Amino acid sequence: MKDKLTFFKKLNKIDTFSPYFFFPFIYVLYFFVSLFDFGRFAYFDVNRNVFLPLFIGLVVYLGAVYLADKKDWVFPAFGLSRFLKGKTIYFLWALGLIGLVCYLIMLFTGQVGISDESVRRNLDPKLNFMSALLWFAVIFLLCDKILKEKDLTRRKQFSYGVILLVVFILFVLMGYRTPIAVMFLTSFIVFHYIIKKIKLSWFLTVLVVLGLLFSLFGFFRVVTEDTTKKFNERKGPDVVITQESENHNLALVREINKTPKWVRALNGEMVTGHIVLSKIMEYTDLHGYTKGSLHTGIFSTILPGEQKSPRTVVTDMVNSLTVDEGKYITRPGRTTTPTFPGQLYAEAGYIGIIIGFAIYGLVLSMLYNQVRRSGIKSYQTAAYGFVTAIFTLSIHTGLLDLIFILMIGYAILSTSIEKIVRKI
């Protein structure tokens, strides 16, 4: 018993959200959980081993974190500090107002994504893009307000929590999990550093509960789809396959269905991520790497006319390997989350993995260094929490959304402008 207590005491001394622990922990956990596929790997013929690129990515990330930590690197102020220091808050108010207006337009024009998948996938792209500025601004404005409080009473904590909850509910109506997850995780990290340290044992408990809730949220979206709408059809590809192949597919489906749907839903996103990464590796073996075009698509989506999003490109890549077998990895009209290692591997294989994970390690470690320089109770903590949240969620989603890249850029730039040069 005494040994167990000593273990938990040591466990709780770990800084839960340091770049050495949090991102690598979620990364390893995500792909470990994906191994429990309940027959889905066999159904989609997963034949590429994903663990070498995953291992290389982890080693490169930790090496980059260690390098930036050892050198005590931080982001420069880019010469803007003397002009803009103390004024970045005004930009946040402006961004929040723009986001609020766009959100209200969507709401009053019936664009409530949670009502049906067909609605969620057809939200006005420009309004949806700009409405994200609302929750982004609210997170940073609330953090700034909390940091300026001389006496953060329970009543004030409750008031700020209610404001955050209202924004959560607003974006739940849009039907997207990612903004909710970013808001919650950023708030969780800020709470840990600024208000009360969260013990690692408590964090692990909350992580399990949240993982289940978000998985079941996705499951709820699927089971509540209106299947009478063409967009929500669940038919396979219109191709001719041999009777032998059809019988084989049916046997595999029966094997999958031995596990209840709600059980499969618990780790369905992780399993899909594993399948997609393996299929990306298979696709690049056959057709070569995209060599930058995937990431160029992040910016081309804002150009006039119809543009193909990076996730649509990934969908076409992975589906092309299974359509002839009468299967879709991702149904038509939907897009595929490639995982972060998947998007890097699609671009340049192991070179892409090395570059991408090195950038992640350097960015998080440099922001963490600035938190330590400025003091835990500083604006830098909010920026570090936000970027950590985005990077962590991108393990599944990939980092292919222009709005998130712009938000990360703003967080880094504003942190550099507002930094306090002192050691704690």
Short mmCIF file of C-alpha atoms in Angstrom, two decimals:
data_model
loop_
_atom_site.label_atom_id
_atom_site.label_comp_id
_atom_site.label_asym_id
_atom_site.label_seq_id
_atom_site.Cartn_x
_atom_site.Cartn_y
_atom_site.Cartn_z
CA MET A 1 0.00 0.00 0.00
CA LYS A 2 2.83 2.35 0.91
CA ASP A 3 4.56 1.62 -2.40
CA LYS A 4 1.35 2.49 -4.28
CA LEU A 5 1.05 5.84 -2.44
CA THR A 6 4.69 6.63 -3.21
CA PHE A 7 4.09 5.82 -6.89
CA PHE A 8 1.08 8.17 -7.13
CA LYS A 9 3.01 10.94 -5.32
CA LYS A 10 5.81 10.68 -7.86
CA LEU A 11 3.28 10.48 -10.69
CA ASN A 12 1.56 13.66 -9.56
CA LYS A 13 4.86 15.59 -9.53
CA ILE A 14 5.10 15.33 -13.32
CA ASP A 15 4.09 18.53 -15.13
CA THR A 16 1.11 17.05 -16.95
CA PHE A 17 1.15 19.54 -19.83
CA SER A 18 4.89 19.96 -20.42
CA PRO A 19 6.04 19.36 -24.01
CA TYR A 20 8.07 16.40 -22.76
CA PHE A 21 4.98 14.58 -21.51
CA PHE A 22 1.55 15.66 -22.78
CA PHE A 23 1.86 15.53 -26.57
CA PRO A 24 3.95 12.32 -26.62
CA PHE A 25 1.58 10.67 -24.13
CA ILE A 26 -1.55 11.40 -26.22
CA TYR A 27 0.32 10.44 -29.41
CA VAL A 28 1.32 7.02 -28.05
CA LEU A 29 -2.08 6.47 -26.42
CA TYR A 30 -3.94 7.31 -29.65
CA PHE A 31 -2.11 4.76 -31.78
CA PHE A 32 -2.03 2.15 -29.02
CA VAL A 33 -5.82 2.30 -28.66
CA SER A 34 -6.14 2.08 -32.46
CA LEU A 35 -4.77 -1.48 -32.33
CA PHE A 36 -8.10 -2.73 -30.97
CA ASP A 37 -9.73 -2.73 -34.39
CA PHE A 38 -12.46 -5.39 -33.87
CA GLY A 39 -11.94 -6.79 -37.37
CA ARG A 40 -11.82 -3.51 -39.27
CA PHE A 41 -8.15 -3.86 -40.30
CA ALA A 42 -8.96 -7.12 -42.06
CA TYR A 43 -12.02 -5.62 -43.77
CA PHE A 44 -10.00 -2.73 -45.26
CA ASP A 45 -6.91 -4.89 -45.87
CA VAL A 46 -4.52 -2.83 -43.74
CA ASN A 47 -1.18 -4.16 -44.99
CA ARG A 48 1.35 -1.41 -44.18
CA ASN A 49 3.00 -1.28 -40.77
CA VAL A 50 2.66 2.26 -39.44
CA PHE A 51 4.98 1.96 -36.45
CA LEU A 52 8.28 2.94 -38.07
CA PRO A 53 7.06 6.41 -39.18
CA LEU A 54 5.28 6.80 -35.83
CA PHE A 55 8.46 5.93 -33.90
CA ILE A 56 10.65 8.22 -36.03
CA GLY A 57 8.18 11.08 -35.51
CA LEU A 58 8.21 10.61 -31.73
CA VAL A 59 12.02 10.48 -31.52
CA VAL A 60 12.41 13.59 -33.71
CA TYR A 61 9.79 15.47 -31.67
CA LEU A 62 11.49 14.70 -28.34
CA GLY A 63 14.88 15.58 -29.81
CA ALA A 64 13.58 18.97 -30.97
CA VAL A 65 11.98 19.64 -27.55
CA TYR A 66 15.25 18.79 -25.81
CA LEU A 67 17.29 20.99 -28.18
CA ALA A 68 15.09 24.08 -27.69
CA ASP A 69 14.97 23.43 -23.93
CA LYS A 70 18.76 23.05 -23.67
CA LYS A 71 19.39 26.21 -25.71
CA ASP A 72 16.57 28.08 -23.91
CA TRP A 73 15.19 29.31 -27.24
CA VAL A 74 12.11 31.54 -27.37
CA PHE A 75 10.35 33.33 -30.23
CA PRO A 76 11.62 36.84 -30.99
CA ALA A 77 9.28 39.84 -30.84
CA PHE A 78 9.92 40.57 -34.54
CA GLY A 79 10.53 44.23 -33.67
CA LEU A 80 6.85 44.81 -32.87
CA SER A 81 6.96 44.79 -29.07
CA ARG A 82 7.66 48.50 -28.57
CA PHE A 83 4.72 49.46 -30.82
CA LEU A 84 2.10 46.85 -29.93
CA LYS A 85 2.85 45.65 -26.41
CA GLY A 86 -0.32 45.93 -24.33
CA LYS A 87 -2.47 46.50 -27.42
CA THR A 88 -2.99 42.93 -28.68
CA ILE A 89 -6.13 42.76 -26.52
CA TYR A 90 -7.86 45.19 -28.91
CA PHE A 91 -7.25 42.84 -31.84
CA LEU A 92 -8.94 40.08 -29.87
CA TRP A 93 -12.05 42.20 -29.26
CA ALA A 94 -12.22 43.00 -32.99
CA LEU A 95 -11.81 39.33 -33.96
CA GLY A 96 -14.45 38.30 -31.43
CA LEU A 97 -16.95 40.82 -32.80
CA ILE A 98 -16.40 39.61 -36.37
CA GLY A 99 -16.84 36.01 -35.24
CA LEU A 100 -20.04 36.83 -33.33
CA VAL A 101 -21.64 38.55 -36.32
CA CYS A 102 -20.80 35.62 -38.62
CA TYR A 103 -22.07 33.10 -36.09
CA LEU A 104 -25.39 34.92 -35.66
CA ILE A 105 -25.89 35.05 -39.44
CA MET A 106 -25.38 31.28 -39.60
CA LEU A 107 -27.72 30.69 -36.68
CA PHE A 108 -30.55 32.83 -38.03
CA THR A 109 -30.28 31.33 -41.51
CA GLY A 110 -30.82 27.81 -40.15
CA GLN A 111 -27.22 26.60 -40.47
CA VAL A 112 -27.31 24.43 -37.35
CA GLY A 113 -24.93 21.57 -38.15
CA ILE A 114 -25.90 19.30 -35.28
CA SER A 115 -29.38 18.87 -36.80
CA ASP A 116 -28.01 16.61 -39.56
CA GLU A 117 -24.71 15.67 -41.19
CA SER A 118 -25.92 17.02 -44.54
CA VAL A 119 -26.39 20.45 -42.94
CA ARG A 120 -23.03 20.33 -41.17
CA ARG A 121 -21.20 19.54 -44.39
CA ASN A 122 -22.90 22.40 -46.23
CA LEU A 123 -22.39 25.29 -43.83
CA ASP A 124 -21.40 28.50 -45.58
CA PRO A 125 -17.59 28.06 -45.72
CA LYS A 126 -16.75 31.75 -45.32
CA LEU A 127 -19.14 32.29 -42.41
CA ASN A 128 -18.02 29.07 -40.78
CA PHE A 129 -14.39 30.14 -41.19
CA MET A 130 -14.96 33.57 -39.66
CA SER A 131 -17.28 32.38 -36.87
CA ALA A 132 -14.37 30.43 -35.36
CA LEU A 133 -12.86 33.78 -34.40
CA LEU A 134 -15.57 34.05 -31.72
CA TRP A 135 -14.45 31.09 -29.61
CA PHE A 136 -10.78 31.90 -30.27
CA ALA A 137 -11.19 35.45 -28.96
CA VAL A 138 -13.30 34.36 -25.98
CA ILE A 139 -10.61 31.93 -24.79
CA PHE A 140 -7.86 34.55 -24.83
CA LEU A 141 -10.03 37.37 -23.48
CA LEU A 142 -11.18 35.23 -20.55
CA CYS A 143 -7.60 34.17 -19.81
CA ASP A 144 -6.47 37.80 -19.91
CA LYS A 145 -9.30 38.82 -17.58
CA ILE A 146 -8.50 36.03 -15.11
CA LEU A 147 -4.81 36.95 -15.10
CA LYS A 148 -5.64 40.58 -14.26
CA GLU A 149 -7.87 39.62 -11.31
CA LYS A 150 -6.23 40.46 -7.99
CA ASP A 151 -8.73 38.35 -6.09
CA LEU A 152 -10.14 35.50 -8.16
CA THR A 153 -13.08 34.51 -5.98
CA ARG A 154 -15.18 31.40 -6.45
CA ARG A 155 -18.01 33.61 -7.69
CA LYS A 156 -15.81 35.10 -10.40
CA GLN A 157 -14.54 31.65 -11.37
CA PHE A 158 -18.13 30.49 -11.70
CA SER A 159 -19.05 33.53 -13.84
CA TYR A 160 -16.15 32.94 -16.23
CA GLY A 161 -17.02 29.24 -16.37
CA VAL A 162 -20.61 30.07 -17.35
CA ILE A 163 -19.41 32.34 -20.18
CA LEU A 164 -17.18 29.56 -21.47
CA LEU A 165 -20.03 27.04 -21.18
CA VAL A 166 -22.33 29.27 -23.25
CA VAL A 167 -19.71 29.46 -26.02
CA PHE A 168 -19.30 25.67 -25.81
CA ILE A 169 -23.04 25.23 -26.35
CA LEU A 170 -23.07 27.69 -29.27
CA PHE A 171 -20.48 25.66 -31.15
CA VAL A 172 -21.99 22.31 -30.20
CA LEU A 173 -24.95 23.51 -32.32
CA MET A 174 -22.64 23.66 -35.34
CA GLY A 175 -21.95 19.93 -34.91
CA TYR A 176 -18.15 20.13 -34.93
CA ARG A 177 -16.15 18.47 -32.17
CA THR A 178 -12.78 20.06 -32.88
CA PRO A 179 -13.61 23.63 -31.68
CA ILE A 180 -15.18 22.18 -28.53
CA ALA A 181 -12.13 20.03 -27.86
CA VAL A 182 -9.74 22.96 -28.45
CA MET A 183 -11.72 25.22 -26.13
CA PHE A 184 -11.95 22.63 -23.41
CA LEU A 185 -8.34 21.50 -23.58
CA THR A 186 -6.99 25.06 -23.67
CA SER A 187 -9.18 25.96 -20.67
CA PHE A 188 -8.03 22.82 -18.89
CA ILE A 189 -4.34 23.68 -19.39
CA VAL A 190 -4.83 27.31 -18.34
CA PHE A 191 -6.77 26.19 -15.24
CA HIS A 192 -3.90 23.83 -14.39
CA TYR A 193 -1.26 26.55 -14.52
CA ILE A 194 -3.12 29.65 -13.37
CA ILE A 195 -5.82 28.51 -10.92
CA LYS A 196 -5.06 25.06 -9.51
CA LYS A 197 -2.60 22.36 -10.51
CA ILE A 198 -4.32 19.25 -11.83
CA LYS A 199 -2.73 16.08 -10.54
CA LEU A 200 -1.75 13.59 -13.21
CA SER A 201 -3.95 10.88 -11.69
CA TRP A 202 -6.97 13.22 -11.95
CA PHE A 203 -5.98 14.21 -15.46
CA LEU A 204 -5.91 10.58 -16.60
CA THR A 205 -9.40 10.06 -15.18
CA VAL A 206 -10.76 13.16 -16.95
CA LEU A 207 -9.00 12.11 -20.16
CA VAL A 208 -10.78 8.75 -20.20
CA VAL A 209 -14.18 10.37 -19.54
CA LEU A 210 -13.68 13.03 -22.23
CA GLY A 211 -12.43 10.48 -24.73
CA LEU A 212 -15.57 8.45 -24.25
CA LEU A 213 -17.83 11.52 -24.51
CA PHE A 214 -16.28 12.76 -27.76
CA SER A 215 -16.34 9.28 -29.29
CA LEU A 216 -19.99 8.83 -28.40
CA PHE A 217 -20.74 12.34 -29.72
CA GLY A 218 -19.49 11.17 -33.12
CA PHE A 219 -21.50 7.97 -32.76
CA PHE A 220 -24.62 10.03 -31.96
CA ARG A 221 -24.13 12.08 -35.14
CA VAL A 222 -24.03 8.94 -37.25
CA VAL A 223 -27.01 7.12 -35.69
CA THR A 224 -29.21 10.24 -35.90
CA GLU A 225 -28.56 10.84 -39.61
CA ASP A 226 -31.62 11.07 -41.80
CA THR A 227 -30.84 8.17 -44.14
CA THR A 228 -33.67 9.15 -46.51
CA LYS A 229 -31.46 12.02 -47.70
CA LYS A 230 -29.12 11.18 -50.56
CA PHE A 231 -26.17 12.71 -48.71
CA ASN A 232 -26.60 10.20 -45.87
CA GLU A 233 -26.88 7.08 -48.01
CA ARG A 234 -24.75 4.19 -46.80
CA LYS A 235 -24.51 2.23 -50.03
CA GLY A 236 -21.16 0.93 -51.18
CA PRO A 237 -19.50 1.92 -54.48
CA ASP A 238 -21.41 1.06 -57.64
CA VAL A 239 -18.91 -1.48 -58.91
CA VAL A 240 -19.09 -5.10 -60.02
CA ILE A 241 -17.19 -7.55 -57.84
CA THR A 242 -16.96 -11.33 -58.00
CA GLN A 243 -19.27 -13.51 -55.93
CA GLU A 244 -16.22 -14.80 -54.07
CA SER A 245 -15.18 -11.26 -53.10
CA GLU A 246 -18.71 -10.40 -52.04
CA ASN A 247 -18.91 -13.48 -49.83
CA HIS A 248 -15.53 -12.63 -48.35
CA ASN A 249 -16.65 -9.07 -47.58
CA LEU A 250 -19.87 -10.30 -45.97
CA ALA A 251 -17.90 -12.71 -43.78
CA LEU A 252 -15.65 -9.88 -42.63
CA VAL A 253 -18.66 -7.65 -41.92
CA ARG A 254 -20.24 -10.40 -39.82
CA GLU A 255 -17.01 -10.65 -37.86
CA ILE A 256 -17.04 -6.89 -37.23
CA ASN A 257 -20.71 -6.96 -36.19
CA LYS A 258 -19.95 -9.45 -33.44
CA THR A 259 -18.81 -6.38 -31.49
CA PRO A 260 -21.69 -3.99 -30.62
CA LYS A 261 -21.71 -0.67 -32.47
CA TRP A 262 -21.38 1.40 -29.31
CA VAL A 263 -18.26 -0.55 -28.30
CA ARG A 264 -16.69 0.01 -31.73
CA ALA A 265 -17.59 3.69 -31.43
CA LEU A 266 -15.39 4.05 -28.34
CA ASN A 267 -12.20 3.91 -30.38
CA GLY A 268 -13.64 4.18 -33.88
CA GLU A 269 -11.86 7.47 -34.63
CA MET A 270 -8.47 6.05 -33.60
CA VAL A 271 -8.96 2.89 -35.67
CA THR A 272 -9.95 4.98 -38.68
CA GLY A 273 -6.85 7.14 -38.19
CA HIS A 274 -4.66 4.03 -38.18
CA ILE A 275 -6.37 2.68 -41.31
CA VAL A 276 -5.98 6.01 -43.14
CA LEU A 277 -2.28 6.29 -42.25
CA SER A 278 -1.66 2.76 -43.51
CA LYS A 279 -3.58 3.45 -46.73
CA ILE A 280 -1.66 6.70 -47.29
CA MET A 281 1.58 4.70 -47.04
CA GLU A 282 0.18 2.17 -49.50
CA TYR A 283 -0.98 4.90 -51.89
CA THR A 284 2.40 6.68 -51.92
CA ASP A 285 4.15 3.37 -52.64
CA LEU A 286 2.02 3.09 -55.77
CA HIS A 287 1.67 6.71 -56.91
CA GLY A 288 4.43 8.68 -55.18
CA TYR A 289 4.26 11.60 -52.76
CA THR A 290 2.19 14.75 -53.19
CA LYS A 291 5.35 16.90 -52.82
CA GLY A 292 3.79 19.98 -51.31
CA SER A 293 0.48 20.08 -53.16
CA LEU A 294 -1.45 18.83 -50.13
CA HIS A 295 -0.33 21.75 -47.98
CA THR A 296 -0.67 24.22 -50.84
CA GLY A 297 -4.34 23.23 -50.86
CA ILE A 298 -4.73 24.72 -47.37
CA PHE A 299 -4.35 28.19 -48.85
CA SER A 300 -5.96 27.59 -52.25
CA THR A 301 -9.32 26.85 -50.58
CA ILE A 302 -9.86 30.58 -49.96
CA LEU A 303 -9.47 31.40 -53.67
CA PRO A 304 -12.59 32.13 -55.78
CA GLY A 305 -14.35 29.22 -57.44
CA GLU A 306 -14.55 25.59 -56.44
CA GLN A 307 -11.36 24.37 -54.81
CA LYS A 308 -10.45 20.91 -53.51
CA SER A 309 -9.67 20.87 -49.80
CA PRO A 310 -6.67 18.84 -48.57
CA ARG A 311 -8.94 16.42 -46.72
CA THR A 312 -10.92 15.81 -49.91
CA VAL A 313 -7.63 14.97 -51.64
CA VAL A 314 -6.84 12.50 -48.84
CA THR A 315 -10.33 11.01 -49.20
CA ASP A 316 -9.75 10.41 -52.90
CA MET A 317 -6.35 8.86 -52.17
CA VAL A 318 -7.51 6.30 -49.61
CA ASN A 319 -10.84 5.49 -51.28
CA SER A 320 -9.09 4.78 -54.57
CA LEU A 321 -7.50 1.74 -52.91
CA THR A 322 -10.79 0.20 -51.77
CA VAL A 323 -13.50 1.27 -54.24
CA ASP A 324 -12.78 -1.61 -56.63
CA GLU A 325 -13.40 -3.97 -53.72
CA GLY A 326 -16.84 -2.43 -53.11
CA LYS A 327 -15.83 -0.47 -50.00
CA TYR A 328 -15.53 3.17 -48.94
CA ILE A 329 -13.17 4.19 -46.17
CA THR A 330 -14.91 7.57 -46.22
CA ARG A 331 -18.41 7.94 -47.67
CA PRO A 332 -18.93 10.31 -50.64
CA GLY A 333 -19.45 13.94 -49.67
CA ARG A 334 -17.41 13.56 -46.51
CA THR A 335 -13.75 14.24 -45.89
CA THR A 336 -10.98 12.20 -44.29
CA THR A 337 -8.91 13.18 -41.27
CA PRO A 338 -5.42 12.03 -42.30
CA THR A 339 -3.72 12.13 -38.86
CA PHE A 340 -0.70 14.41 -38.49
CA PRO A 341 1.86 11.74 -39.44
CA GLY A 342 -0.40 10.79 -42.36
CA GLN A 343 -0.43 14.26 -43.89
CA LEU A 344 3.36 14.51 -43.52
CA TYR A 345 3.96 11.06 -45.01
CA ALA A 346 1.69 11.83 -47.97
CA GLU A 347 3.81 14.87 -48.80
CA ALA A 348 7.33 13.49 -48.50
CA GLY A 349 7.46 10.18 -46.65
CA TYR A 350 9.98 9.97 -43.81
CA ILE A 351 11.47 13.36 -44.72
CA GLY A 352 8.05 14.92 -44.19
CA ILE A 353 7.69 13.12 -40.84
CA ILE A 354 11.08 14.43 -39.67
CA ILE A 355 10.40 18.03 -40.72
CA GLY A 356 6.86 18.17 -39.32
CA PHE A 357 7.62 16.63 -35.94
CA ALA A 358 10.76 18.75 -35.55
CA ILE A 359 8.64 21.89 -36.07
CA TYR A 360 6.10 20.69 -33.49
CA GLY A 361 8.82 19.99 -30.93
CA LEU A 362 10.57 23.32 -31.44
CA VAL A 363 7.36 25.37 -31.33
CA LEU A 364 6.00 23.79 -28.13
CA SER A 365 9.35 23.85 -26.35
CA MET A 366 10.01 27.51 -27.26
CA LEU A 367 6.55 28.54 -26.04
CA TYR A 368 7.07 26.56 -22.84
CA ASN A 369 10.41 28.30 -22.31
CA GLN A 370 8.64 31.65 -22.63
CA VAL A 371 6.08 30.56 -20.02
CA ARG A 372 8.92 29.76 -17.63
CA ARG A 373 10.62 33.09 -18.35
CA SER A 374 7.49 35.18 -17.98
CA GLY A 375 6.00 33.31 -15.04
CA ILE A 376 3.23 30.75 -14.95
CA LYS A 377 0.53 33.35 -14.37
CA SER A 378 1.05 35.20 -17.62
CA TYR A 379 -0.48 35.66 -21.07
CA GLN A 380 2.13 33.23 -22.40
CA THR A 381 0.41 30.38 -20.58
CA ALA A 382 -2.81 30.92 -22.55
CA ALA A 383 -0.91 30.87 -25.85
CA TYR A 384 1.04 27.76 -24.86
CA GLY A 385 -2.16 26.00 -23.81
CA PHE A 386 -3.90 26.91 -27.06
CA VAL A 387 -1.08 25.77 -29.37
CA THR A 388 -0.65 22.57 -27.34
CA ALA A 389 -4.38 21.86 -27.72
CA ILE A 390 -4.30 22.38 -31.51
CA PHE A 391 -1.16 20.27 -31.98
CA THR A 392 -2.54 17.47 -29.81
CA LEU A 393 -5.87 17.29 -31.63
CA SER A 394 -4.05 17.36 -34.96
CA ILE A 395 -2.68 13.91 -34.11
CA HIS A 396 -6.08 12.73 -35.38
CA THR A 397 -7.34 15.56 -37.57
CA GLY A 398 -4.07 16.65 -39.15
CA LEU A 399 -3.18 20.35 -39.31
CA LEU A 400 -4.86 21.27 -42.58
CA ASP A 401 -7.22 24.10 -41.59
CA LEU A 402 -6.13 27.59 -42.55
CA ILE A 403 -8.05 29.12 -39.64
CA PHE A 404 -6.09 27.03 -37.12
CA ILE A 405 -2.77 27.92 -38.73
CA LEU A 406 -3.67 31.62 -38.58
CA MET A 407 -4.73 31.25 -34.94
CA ILE A 408 -1.43 29.56 -34.08
CA GLY A 409 0.42 32.35 -35.85
CA TYR A 410 -1.48 34.97 -33.86
CA ALA A 411 -0.87 33.12 -30.58
CA ILE A 412 2.89 32.91 -31.21
CA LEU A 413 3.17 36.51 -32.43
CA SER A 414 1.11 38.01 -29.61
CA THR A 415 3.01 35.94 -27.04
CA SER A 416 6.29 37.30 -28.37
CA ILE A 417 4.99 40.86 -28.34
CA GLU A 418 3.66 40.58 -24.78
CA LYS A 419 6.56 38.60 -23.36
CA ILE A 420 8.18 39.54 -20.07
CA VAL A 421 11.93 39.09 -20.09
CA ARG A 422 12.75 37.72 -16.66
CA LYS A 423 13.61 34.42 -15.06
CA ILE A 424 11.35 32.87 -12.43
#
